[in-house]
Amino acid sequence: MPILVMKFGGTSVANLDRIANAAKKVETEVARGYDVIVIVSAMSGETNKLVGYVEGTSKLYDAREYDAVVSSGENVTAGLMALRLQEMGIPARSWQGWQVPINTTSAHGNARFLSIPRDNIDAKFAEGFKVAVVAGFQGVSDEGRITTLGRGGSDTTAVAFAAAFGAERCDIYTDVDGVYTTDPRISAKARKLDRIAFEEMLELASLGAKVLQTRSVELAMRYKVRLRVLSSFEETDAASGTLVCDEEEIMESKVVSGVAFSREEAKITLFTIEDRPGIAAAIFGPLAQAGVNVDMIVQNISEKDYDDDHPGAVTDMTFSCPINQVDRATKALEDAQAAGLIRYDELIIDTEVAKVSVVGIGMRSHAGVAAKMFAALSKEGINIKVISTSEIKISVLIDRKYMELAVQALHDVFGLDKA
Ligand code: ADP
Ligand code: ASP
Ligand code: MG
């Protein structure tokens, strides 16, 4: 039998009615002749609640116990989905990560897949079961402990199963009907894309478009999984949603395909550091060791003989990181200062920033995208604090209060509302 993977996100399994609605979509695919692997998220809001319980109990919590707690939301929906399908006369069985087993690294809270052996689920399909319902977001380490894959990780579970089982397609059912030019909750002019290239989706996801977890796109690209995003609340057919595919399969050629944003950013400046070989290593080494994900970096031009306290050349270094890592970053820098590894006069922390990015594979062959982007922001009076670019994206850090305005302006200037 051909195999199909269908993933239902939190809002799609938020209550018993929604689970029943999702089960009907599964029934349709079973009737078409598929053996179906269903991946479920926890009911919406559930994982946040569980994270809150953990943080309310222990500030510097043991990540193994964090995983034990926060993985549990998916266990509930997996069992309920299997029960609902059984009620509809469809032979279904639920699987928690350890039962499959979904083998992962032991990086608790952010584990990666090692292997997904097919044997157990294949044996159930061979017995006549039509649906395997698998709890998303979780796995088991080689120490036999439950792990989780990072927030939004059920997308990655779905793609990994599609790859492991050679599924015909991996359908990600969610609360929007596809991937849009930007988050449709931010811009009413956002337009649904029929197709998007893996590379572009990868950038959009990693720059904040949470419609797919970044690693799910990475895996789909590597294992050539046909990945589709579609609505669990609408009637859907073979043409619904957005297909994430190779760039050769895309007709539409826009220079910019999408605008992404992330509110959860912070900017840290080390004021008056020595400008000498090794200073960047002395700053970013301790940050890396503390597990801080540094994103954008800028260093000022150097000033000679700044004052009597600062003989030689001094400069300032600014970087951005996720807002929830500011405490960790500050501590790492203060410790490095105390240990005499670096010397600065002040740490200036700005937690009121956001990152806005434009993404498109067309940028590879078009000049002037950055200039157009900066002009559009300037027209709105938006000041740019940090800039970073890659082959197919340009990101800017700006005041968070201007984030939505910036997204709208960029969406307009690159004509994303027009097909
Ligand atoms: P699920 O619970 O189904 O995994 P998520 O909330 O994780 O759903 O992801 C879907 C959400 O992603 C949408 O509701 C939408 O607000 C957001 N989103 C952000 N950027 C985009 C985009 N470019 N296209 C579509 N949705 C987007
Ligand atoms: N329930 C998990 C989360 O909220 C995983 C997921 O939904 O993908 O992050
Ligand atoms: Mg999600």
Short mmCIF file of N, CA and C and ligand atoms in Angstrom, two decimals, residues 7 9-10 41 152-153 155 174 210-213, ligand 3:
data_model
loop_
_atom_site.label_atom_id
_atom_site.label_comp_id
_atom_site.label_asym_id
_atom_site.label_seq_id
_atom_site.Cartn_x
_atom_site.Cartn_y
_atom_site.Cartn_z
N LYS A 7 -0.09 15.37 9.13
CA LYS A 7 0.21 15.94 10.43
C LYS A 7 -0.85 16.98 10.80
N GLY A 9 -1.69 19.99 13.47
CA GLY A 9 -1.12 20.88 14.49
C GLY A 9 -2.10 21.13 15.63
N GLY A 10 -1.65 21.91 16.60
CA GLY A 10 -2.40 22.13 17.83
C GLY A 10 -3.83 22.61 17.66
N SER A 41 0.05 16.97 17.08
CA SER A 41 0.56 17.89 18.10
C SER A 41 -0.31 17.75 19.34
N GLY A 152 7.45 23.43 18.06
CA GLY A 152 7.03 23.25 16.67
C GLY A 152 7.53 21.94 16.07
N GLY A 153 8.09 21.08 16.92
CA GLY A 153 8.79 19.89 16.44
C GLY A 153 7.94 18.82 15.78
N ASP A 155 6.16 19.09 13.22
CA ASP A 155 6.38 19.18 11.76
C ASP A 155 7.56 18.29 11.37
N THR A 174 -2.96 22.62 9.06
CA THR A 174 -2.82 23.66 10.08
C THR A 174 -3.99 24.62 10.03
N LYS A 210 6.61 30.76 11.51
CA LYS A 210 6.56 29.50 12.26
C LYS A 210 5.59 28.48 11.65
N VAL A 211 5.14 28.73 10.45
CA VAL A 211 4.21 27.79 9.81
C VAL A 211 4.84 26.40 9.66
N LEU A 212 6.14 26.33 9.51
CA LEU A 212 6.86 25.04 9.52
C LEU A 212 8.10 25.18 10.40
N GLN A 213 8.41 24.14 11.17
CA GLN A 213 9.66 24.19 11.93
C GLN A 213 10.83 24.09 10.95
MG MG B 3 3.58 24.47 14.37
#
